[in-house]
Short mmCIF file of C-alpha atoms in Angstrom, two decimals:
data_model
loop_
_atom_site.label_atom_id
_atom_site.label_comp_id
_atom_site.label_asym_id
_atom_site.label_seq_id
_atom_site.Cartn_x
_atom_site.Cartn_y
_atom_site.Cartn_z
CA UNK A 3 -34.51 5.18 -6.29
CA UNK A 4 -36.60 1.99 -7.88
CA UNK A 5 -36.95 -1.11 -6.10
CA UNK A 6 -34.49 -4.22 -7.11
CA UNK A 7 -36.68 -7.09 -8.46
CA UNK A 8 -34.48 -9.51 -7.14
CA UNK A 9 -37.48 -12.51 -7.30
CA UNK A 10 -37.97 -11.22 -10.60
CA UNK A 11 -34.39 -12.18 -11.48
CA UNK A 12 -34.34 -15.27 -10.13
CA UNK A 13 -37.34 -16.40 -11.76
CA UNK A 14 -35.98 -14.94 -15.20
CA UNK A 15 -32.48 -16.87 -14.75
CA UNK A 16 -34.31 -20.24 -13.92
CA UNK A 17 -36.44 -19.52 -16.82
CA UNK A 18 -33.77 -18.86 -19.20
CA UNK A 19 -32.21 -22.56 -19.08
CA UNK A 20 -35.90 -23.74 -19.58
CA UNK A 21 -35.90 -22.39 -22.81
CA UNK A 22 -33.44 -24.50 -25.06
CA UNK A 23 -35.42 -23.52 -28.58
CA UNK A 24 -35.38 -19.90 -28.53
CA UNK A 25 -33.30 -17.65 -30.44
CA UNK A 26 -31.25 -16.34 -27.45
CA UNK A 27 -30.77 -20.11 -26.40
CA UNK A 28 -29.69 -21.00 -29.69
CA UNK A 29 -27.08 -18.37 -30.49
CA UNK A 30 -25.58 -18.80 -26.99
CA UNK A 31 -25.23 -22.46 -27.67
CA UNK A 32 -21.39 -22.52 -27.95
CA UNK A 33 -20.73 -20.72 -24.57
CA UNK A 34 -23.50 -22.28 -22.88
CA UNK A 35 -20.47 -23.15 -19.54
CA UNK A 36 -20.52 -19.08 -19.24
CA UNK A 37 -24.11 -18.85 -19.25
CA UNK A 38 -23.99 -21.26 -16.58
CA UNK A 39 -21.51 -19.47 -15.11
CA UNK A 40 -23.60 -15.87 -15.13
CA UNK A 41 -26.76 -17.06 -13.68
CA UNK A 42 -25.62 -19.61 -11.08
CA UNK A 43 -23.40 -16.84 -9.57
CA UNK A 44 -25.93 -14.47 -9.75
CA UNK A 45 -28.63 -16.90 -8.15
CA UNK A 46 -25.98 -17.79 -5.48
CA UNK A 47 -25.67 -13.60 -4.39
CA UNK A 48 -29.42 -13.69 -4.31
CA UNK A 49 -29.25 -16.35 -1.83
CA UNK A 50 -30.96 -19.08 -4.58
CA UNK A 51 -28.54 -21.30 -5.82
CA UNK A 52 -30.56 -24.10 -4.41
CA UNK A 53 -33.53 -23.36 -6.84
CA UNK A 54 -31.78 -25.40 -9.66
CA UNK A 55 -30.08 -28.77 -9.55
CA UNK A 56 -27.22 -28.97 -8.48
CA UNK A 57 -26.22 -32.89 -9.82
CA UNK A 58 -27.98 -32.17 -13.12
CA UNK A 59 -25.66 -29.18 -13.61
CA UNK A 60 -22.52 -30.76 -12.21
CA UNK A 61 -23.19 -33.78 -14.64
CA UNK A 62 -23.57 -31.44 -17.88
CA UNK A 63 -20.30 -30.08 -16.77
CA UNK A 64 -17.98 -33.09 -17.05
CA UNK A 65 -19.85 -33.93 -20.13
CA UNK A 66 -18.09 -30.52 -21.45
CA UNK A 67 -14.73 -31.51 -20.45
CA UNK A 68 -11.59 -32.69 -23.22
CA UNK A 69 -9.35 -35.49 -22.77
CA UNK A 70 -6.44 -32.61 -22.91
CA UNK A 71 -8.34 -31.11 -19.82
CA UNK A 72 -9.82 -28.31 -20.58
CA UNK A 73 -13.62 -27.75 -21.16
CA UNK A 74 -15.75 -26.57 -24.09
CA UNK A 75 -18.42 -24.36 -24.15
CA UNK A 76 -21.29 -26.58 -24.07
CA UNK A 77 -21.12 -30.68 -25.40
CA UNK A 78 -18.90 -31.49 -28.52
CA UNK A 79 -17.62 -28.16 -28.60
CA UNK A 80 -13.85 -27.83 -28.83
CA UNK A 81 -12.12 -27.00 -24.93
CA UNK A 82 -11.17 -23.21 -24.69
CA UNK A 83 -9.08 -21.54 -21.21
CA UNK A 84 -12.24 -19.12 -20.87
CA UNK A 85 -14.82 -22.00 -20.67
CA UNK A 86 -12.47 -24.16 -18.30
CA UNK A 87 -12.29 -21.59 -16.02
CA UNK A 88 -16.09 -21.24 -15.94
CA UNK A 89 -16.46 -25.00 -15.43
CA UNK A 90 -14.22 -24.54 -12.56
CA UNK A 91 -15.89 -21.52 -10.81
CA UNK A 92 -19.74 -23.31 -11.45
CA UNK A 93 -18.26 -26.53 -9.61
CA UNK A 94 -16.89 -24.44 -6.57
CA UNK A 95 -19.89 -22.89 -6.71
CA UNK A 96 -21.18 -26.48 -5.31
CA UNK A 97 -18.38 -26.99 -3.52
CA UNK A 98 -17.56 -29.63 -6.18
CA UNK A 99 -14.16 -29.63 -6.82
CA UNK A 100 -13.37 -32.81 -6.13
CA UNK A 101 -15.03 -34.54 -9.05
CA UNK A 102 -12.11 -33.19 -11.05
CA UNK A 103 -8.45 -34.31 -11.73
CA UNK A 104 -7.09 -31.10 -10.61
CA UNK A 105 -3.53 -31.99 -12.28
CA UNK A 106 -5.16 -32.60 -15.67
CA UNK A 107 -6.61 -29.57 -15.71
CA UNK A 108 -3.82 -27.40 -14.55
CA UNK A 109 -1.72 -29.10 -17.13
CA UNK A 110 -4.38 -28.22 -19.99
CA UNK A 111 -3.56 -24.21 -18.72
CA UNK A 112 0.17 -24.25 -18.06
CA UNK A 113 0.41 -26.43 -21.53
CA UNK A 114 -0.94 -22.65 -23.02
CA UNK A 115 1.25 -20.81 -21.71
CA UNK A 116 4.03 -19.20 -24.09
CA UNK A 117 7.62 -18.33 -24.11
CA UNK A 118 7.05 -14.39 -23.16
CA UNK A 119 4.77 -15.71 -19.97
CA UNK A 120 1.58 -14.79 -21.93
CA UNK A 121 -1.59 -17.40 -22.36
CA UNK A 122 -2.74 -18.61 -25.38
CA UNK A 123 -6.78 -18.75 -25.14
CA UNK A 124 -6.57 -22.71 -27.04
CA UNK A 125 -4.53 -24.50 -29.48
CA UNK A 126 -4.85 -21.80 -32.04
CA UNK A 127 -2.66 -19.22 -30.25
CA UNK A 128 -4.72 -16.25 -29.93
CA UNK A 129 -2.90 -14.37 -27.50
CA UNK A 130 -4.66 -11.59 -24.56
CA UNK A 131 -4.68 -10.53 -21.31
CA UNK A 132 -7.84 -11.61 -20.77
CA UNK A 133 -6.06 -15.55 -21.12
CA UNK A 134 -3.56 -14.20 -18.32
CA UNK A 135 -6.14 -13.79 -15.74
CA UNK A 136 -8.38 -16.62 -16.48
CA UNK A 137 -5.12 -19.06 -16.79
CA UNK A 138 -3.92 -17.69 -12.77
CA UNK A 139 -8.01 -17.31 -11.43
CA UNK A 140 -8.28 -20.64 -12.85
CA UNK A 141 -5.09 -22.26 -11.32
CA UNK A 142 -4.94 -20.34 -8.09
CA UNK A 143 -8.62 -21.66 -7.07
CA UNK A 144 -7.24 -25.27 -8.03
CA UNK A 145 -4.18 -24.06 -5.43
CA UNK A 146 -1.91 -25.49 -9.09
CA UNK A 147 0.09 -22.31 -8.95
CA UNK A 148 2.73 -23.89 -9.00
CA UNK A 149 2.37 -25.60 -12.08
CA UNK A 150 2.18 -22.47 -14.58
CA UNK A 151 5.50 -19.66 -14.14
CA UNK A 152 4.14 -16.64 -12.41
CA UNK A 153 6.79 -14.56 -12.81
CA UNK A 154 6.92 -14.71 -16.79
CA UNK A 155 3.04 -14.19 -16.69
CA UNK A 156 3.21 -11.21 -14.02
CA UNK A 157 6.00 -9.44 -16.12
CA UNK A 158 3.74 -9.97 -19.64
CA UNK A 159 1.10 -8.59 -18.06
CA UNK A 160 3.28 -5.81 -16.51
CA UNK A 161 4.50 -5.20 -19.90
CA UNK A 162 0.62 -4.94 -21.43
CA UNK A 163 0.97 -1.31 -18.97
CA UNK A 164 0.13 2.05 -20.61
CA UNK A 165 1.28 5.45 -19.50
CA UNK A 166 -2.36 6.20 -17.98
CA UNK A 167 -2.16 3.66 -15.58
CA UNK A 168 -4.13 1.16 -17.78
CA UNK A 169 -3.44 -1.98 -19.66
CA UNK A 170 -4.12 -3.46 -23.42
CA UNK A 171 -4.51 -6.62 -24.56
CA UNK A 172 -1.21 -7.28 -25.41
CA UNK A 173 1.43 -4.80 -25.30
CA UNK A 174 0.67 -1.38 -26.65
CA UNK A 175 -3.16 -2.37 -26.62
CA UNK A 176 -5.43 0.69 -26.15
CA UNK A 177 -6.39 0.64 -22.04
CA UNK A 178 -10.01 -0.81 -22.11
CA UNK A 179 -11.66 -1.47 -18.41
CA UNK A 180 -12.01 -4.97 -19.00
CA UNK A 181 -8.80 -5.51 -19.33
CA UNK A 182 -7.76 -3.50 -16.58
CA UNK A 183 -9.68 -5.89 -14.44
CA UNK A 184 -8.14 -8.71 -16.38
CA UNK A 185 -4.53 -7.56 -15.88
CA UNK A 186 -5.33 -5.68 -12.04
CA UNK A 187 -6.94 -8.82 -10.70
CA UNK A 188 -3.98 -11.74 -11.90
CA UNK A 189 -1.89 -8.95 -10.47
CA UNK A 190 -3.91 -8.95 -6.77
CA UNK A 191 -4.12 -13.05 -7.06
CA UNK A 192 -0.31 -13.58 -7.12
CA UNK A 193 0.60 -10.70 -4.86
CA UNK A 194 1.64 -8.42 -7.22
CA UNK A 195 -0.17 -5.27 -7.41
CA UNK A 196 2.81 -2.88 -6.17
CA UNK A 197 3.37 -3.30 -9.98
CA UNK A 198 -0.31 -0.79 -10.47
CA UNK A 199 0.28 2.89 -10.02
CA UNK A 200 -3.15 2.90 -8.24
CA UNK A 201 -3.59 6.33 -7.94
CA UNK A 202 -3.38 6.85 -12.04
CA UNK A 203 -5.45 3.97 -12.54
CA UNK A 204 -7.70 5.12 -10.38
CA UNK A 205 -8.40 8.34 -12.27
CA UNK A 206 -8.53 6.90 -15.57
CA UNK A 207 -11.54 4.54 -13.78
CA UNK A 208 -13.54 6.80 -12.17
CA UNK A 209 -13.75 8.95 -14.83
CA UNK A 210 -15.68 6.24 -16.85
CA UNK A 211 -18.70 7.43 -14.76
CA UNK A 212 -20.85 9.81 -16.54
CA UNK A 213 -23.60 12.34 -15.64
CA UNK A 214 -26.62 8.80 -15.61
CA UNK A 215 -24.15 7.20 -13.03
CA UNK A 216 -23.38 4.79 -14.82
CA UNK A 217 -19.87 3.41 -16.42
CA UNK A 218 -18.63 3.04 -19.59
CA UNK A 219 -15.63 0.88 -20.52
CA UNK A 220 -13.28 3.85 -22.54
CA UNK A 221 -13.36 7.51 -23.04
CA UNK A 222 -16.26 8.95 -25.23
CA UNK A 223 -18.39 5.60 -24.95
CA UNK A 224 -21.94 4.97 -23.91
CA UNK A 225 -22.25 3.57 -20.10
CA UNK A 226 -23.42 -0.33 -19.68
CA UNK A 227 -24.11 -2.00 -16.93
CA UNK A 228 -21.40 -4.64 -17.29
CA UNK A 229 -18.64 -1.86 -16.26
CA UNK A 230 -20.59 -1.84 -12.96
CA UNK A 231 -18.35 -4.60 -12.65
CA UNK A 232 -14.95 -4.45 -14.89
CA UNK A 233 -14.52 -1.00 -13.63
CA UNK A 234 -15.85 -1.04 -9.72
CA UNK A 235 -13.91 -4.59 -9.23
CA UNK A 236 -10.74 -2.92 -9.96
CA UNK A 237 -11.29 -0.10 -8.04
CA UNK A 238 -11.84 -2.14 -5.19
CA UNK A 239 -8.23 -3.88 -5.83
CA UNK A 240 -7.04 -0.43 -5.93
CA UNK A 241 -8.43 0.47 -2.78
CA UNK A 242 -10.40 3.76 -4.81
CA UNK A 243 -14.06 2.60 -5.13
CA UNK A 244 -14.87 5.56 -3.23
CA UNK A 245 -13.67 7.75 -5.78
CA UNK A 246 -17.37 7.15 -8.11
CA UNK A 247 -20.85 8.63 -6.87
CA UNK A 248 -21.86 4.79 -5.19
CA UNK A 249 -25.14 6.20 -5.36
CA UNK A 250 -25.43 6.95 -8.78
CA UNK A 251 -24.41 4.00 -10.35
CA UNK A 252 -26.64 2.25 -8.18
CA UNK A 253 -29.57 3.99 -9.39
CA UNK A 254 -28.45 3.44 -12.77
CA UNK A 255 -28.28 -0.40 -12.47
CA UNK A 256 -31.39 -0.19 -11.00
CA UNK A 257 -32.87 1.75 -14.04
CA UNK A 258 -31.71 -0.84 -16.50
CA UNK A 259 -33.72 -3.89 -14.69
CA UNK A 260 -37.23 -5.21 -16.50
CA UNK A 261 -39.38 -5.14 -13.19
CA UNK A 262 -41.63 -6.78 -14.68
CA UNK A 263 -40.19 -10.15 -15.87
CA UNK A 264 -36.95 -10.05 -14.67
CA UNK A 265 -33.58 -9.40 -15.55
CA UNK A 266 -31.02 -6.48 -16.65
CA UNK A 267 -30.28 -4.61 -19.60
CA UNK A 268 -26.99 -2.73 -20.59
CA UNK A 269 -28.81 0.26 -20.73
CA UNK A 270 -32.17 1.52 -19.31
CA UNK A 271 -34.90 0.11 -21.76
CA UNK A 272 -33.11 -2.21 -23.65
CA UNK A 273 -33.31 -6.44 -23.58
CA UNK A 274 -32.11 -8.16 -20.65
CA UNK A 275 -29.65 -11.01 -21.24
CA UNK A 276 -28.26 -13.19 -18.41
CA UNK A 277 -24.57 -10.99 -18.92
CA UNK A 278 -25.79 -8.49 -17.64
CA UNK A 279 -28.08 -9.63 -15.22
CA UNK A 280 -25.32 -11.04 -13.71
CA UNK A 281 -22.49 -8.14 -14.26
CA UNK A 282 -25.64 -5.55 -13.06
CA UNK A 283 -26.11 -7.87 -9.68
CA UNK A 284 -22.35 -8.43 -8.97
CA UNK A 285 -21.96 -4.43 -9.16
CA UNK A 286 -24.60 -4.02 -6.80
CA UNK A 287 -22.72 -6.44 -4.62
CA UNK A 288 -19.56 -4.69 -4.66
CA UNK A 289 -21.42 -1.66 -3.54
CA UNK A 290 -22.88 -3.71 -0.35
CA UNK A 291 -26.63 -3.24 -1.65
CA UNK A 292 -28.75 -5.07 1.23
CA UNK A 293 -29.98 -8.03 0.40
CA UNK A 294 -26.58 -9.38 -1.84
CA UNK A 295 -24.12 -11.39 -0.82
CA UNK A 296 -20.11 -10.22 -1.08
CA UNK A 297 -18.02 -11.26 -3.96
CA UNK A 298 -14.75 -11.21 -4.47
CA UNK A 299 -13.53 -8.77 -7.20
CA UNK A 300 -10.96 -10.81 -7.87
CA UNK A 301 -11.71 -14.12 -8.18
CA UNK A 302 -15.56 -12.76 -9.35
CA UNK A 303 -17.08 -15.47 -7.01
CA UNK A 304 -19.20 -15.00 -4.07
CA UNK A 305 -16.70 -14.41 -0.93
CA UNK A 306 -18.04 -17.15 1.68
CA UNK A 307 -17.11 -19.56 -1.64
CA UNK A 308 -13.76 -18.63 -1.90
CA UNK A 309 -13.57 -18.76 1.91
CA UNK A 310 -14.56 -22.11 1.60
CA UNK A 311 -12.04 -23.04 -1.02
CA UNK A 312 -8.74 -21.37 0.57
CA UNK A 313 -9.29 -21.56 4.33
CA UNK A 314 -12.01 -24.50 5.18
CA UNK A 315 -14.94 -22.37 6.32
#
């Protein structure tokens, strides 16, 4: 089994923000808040987070934020649920929280939330699981619960269930294993995962791992490295993460790094980007690789942070 260039990573992630002109930069302008998001979460597992500055990046932030609340992508951008809850994980990644008004936030997410309990993803109404967990992750690590109804959203998301244990986007949606960590882990933050037939789920998940170790995110698709974390994060909820080859899908995480200059690939010998760098890094962490911190596979932050934000210490 190859080394893990973790250095290497953290000098590619600092370098990656340095480079504003390229064509990677550019095309990633308008979710800049999730690149943010990616590689100051992955630089925090590596133990780095104080390479980059921390009041430089906490100031950008609030210059993304809407007078409804909710952040865009990057500056001048329009706000978006997905970006706001990447604003709010960066900020507790600095323990920061308190430079927001909590309440206008939470009312930008429960203001998207329908009828049926479902989220819209912004003012256009595009409707997805995916909204679900980001509106609860979001809310719960503001402790606003309260402020959205969690039953409604628990039963939409119940109702997004498949008969192989899965769940779609919306109801009737094909069972795809990011949103299976979408729907698993809104179901694990408000106490509801009685509603998961874990041991069905846990078959259709393990057997995304194929014969490289690595996972793929639906039957008869190539593996990628970012299933290292939709699929092993749920598995964890589940209590099955022991029913995949650990091993292997190490050793295929480690096969997609560049040891040279950094970073991880979805696939051995492909371009790194900072998604996977991050998603490859946060899998290793869920499999207790040495030298990574914990994270939580629910709230996808590093577990000493969410300590810090729900009990103090």
């Amino acid at each position: 089994m190859g080394e893990f260039a973790a250095d290497r990573h953290v000098k590619y992630i600092l370098s990656v923000e340095k480079r504003k002109d390229d064509f990677e930069s550019v095309v990633m302008e308008h979710l800049r808040l999730n690149g943010a998001y990616w590689g100051l979460t992955t630089l925090d597992l590596l133990g780095k987070l104080d390479a980059v500055d921390a009041d430089e990046v906490i100031s950008w932030i609030m210059q993304c934020q809407h007078e409804s609340g909710g952040f865009g992508g990057n500056i001048g951008h329009d706000p978006h649920i997905l970006y706001t809850l990447s604003a709010v994980q960066v900020l507790a990644l600095f323990d920061k929280l308190n430079v927001l008004d909590v309440n206008k936030v939470a009312s930008y997410i429960s203001s998207l939330q329908n009828e049926d309990g479902s989220f819209s993803g912004d003012m256009w109404g595009e409707v997805d699981t995916r909204f679900s967990y980001i509106a609860i992750c979001c809310i719960s690590i503001l402790q606003r619960l309260d402020s959205i109804n969690v039953e409604r959203a628990v039963n939409y998301i119940v109702s997004c269930k498949n008969v192989d244990g899965g769940f779609g986007c919306t109801p009737g949606g094909e069972s795809h294993a990011g949103q299976i960590f979408c729907c698993v882990g809104a179901l694990a933050i408000t106490g509801s995962l009685h509603h998961v037939d874990k041991d069905l789920l846990g078959w259709w998940l393990c057997e995304r791992q194929v014969k490289s170790g690595g996972l793929n995110g639906r039957p008869e698709k190539l593996p990628d490295v970012c299933y290292s974390w939709w699929v092993l994060s749920s598995l964890t909820m589940i209590d099955r993460v022991d029913w995949i080859d650990g091993q292997k899908l190490v050793k295929f995480i480690l096969e997609c790094q560049d040891t040279e200059n950094g970073g991880i690939s979805d696939r051995p010998d492909d371009a790194v980007d900072i998604y996977h760098t991050y998603f490859g890094v946060a899998g290793l962490s869920l499999l207790e690789f040495p030298g990574v911190k914990a994270i939580d596979p629910a709230y996808a932050l590093p577990v000493d942070v969410v300590n810090r934000i729900f009990f103090g210490r």
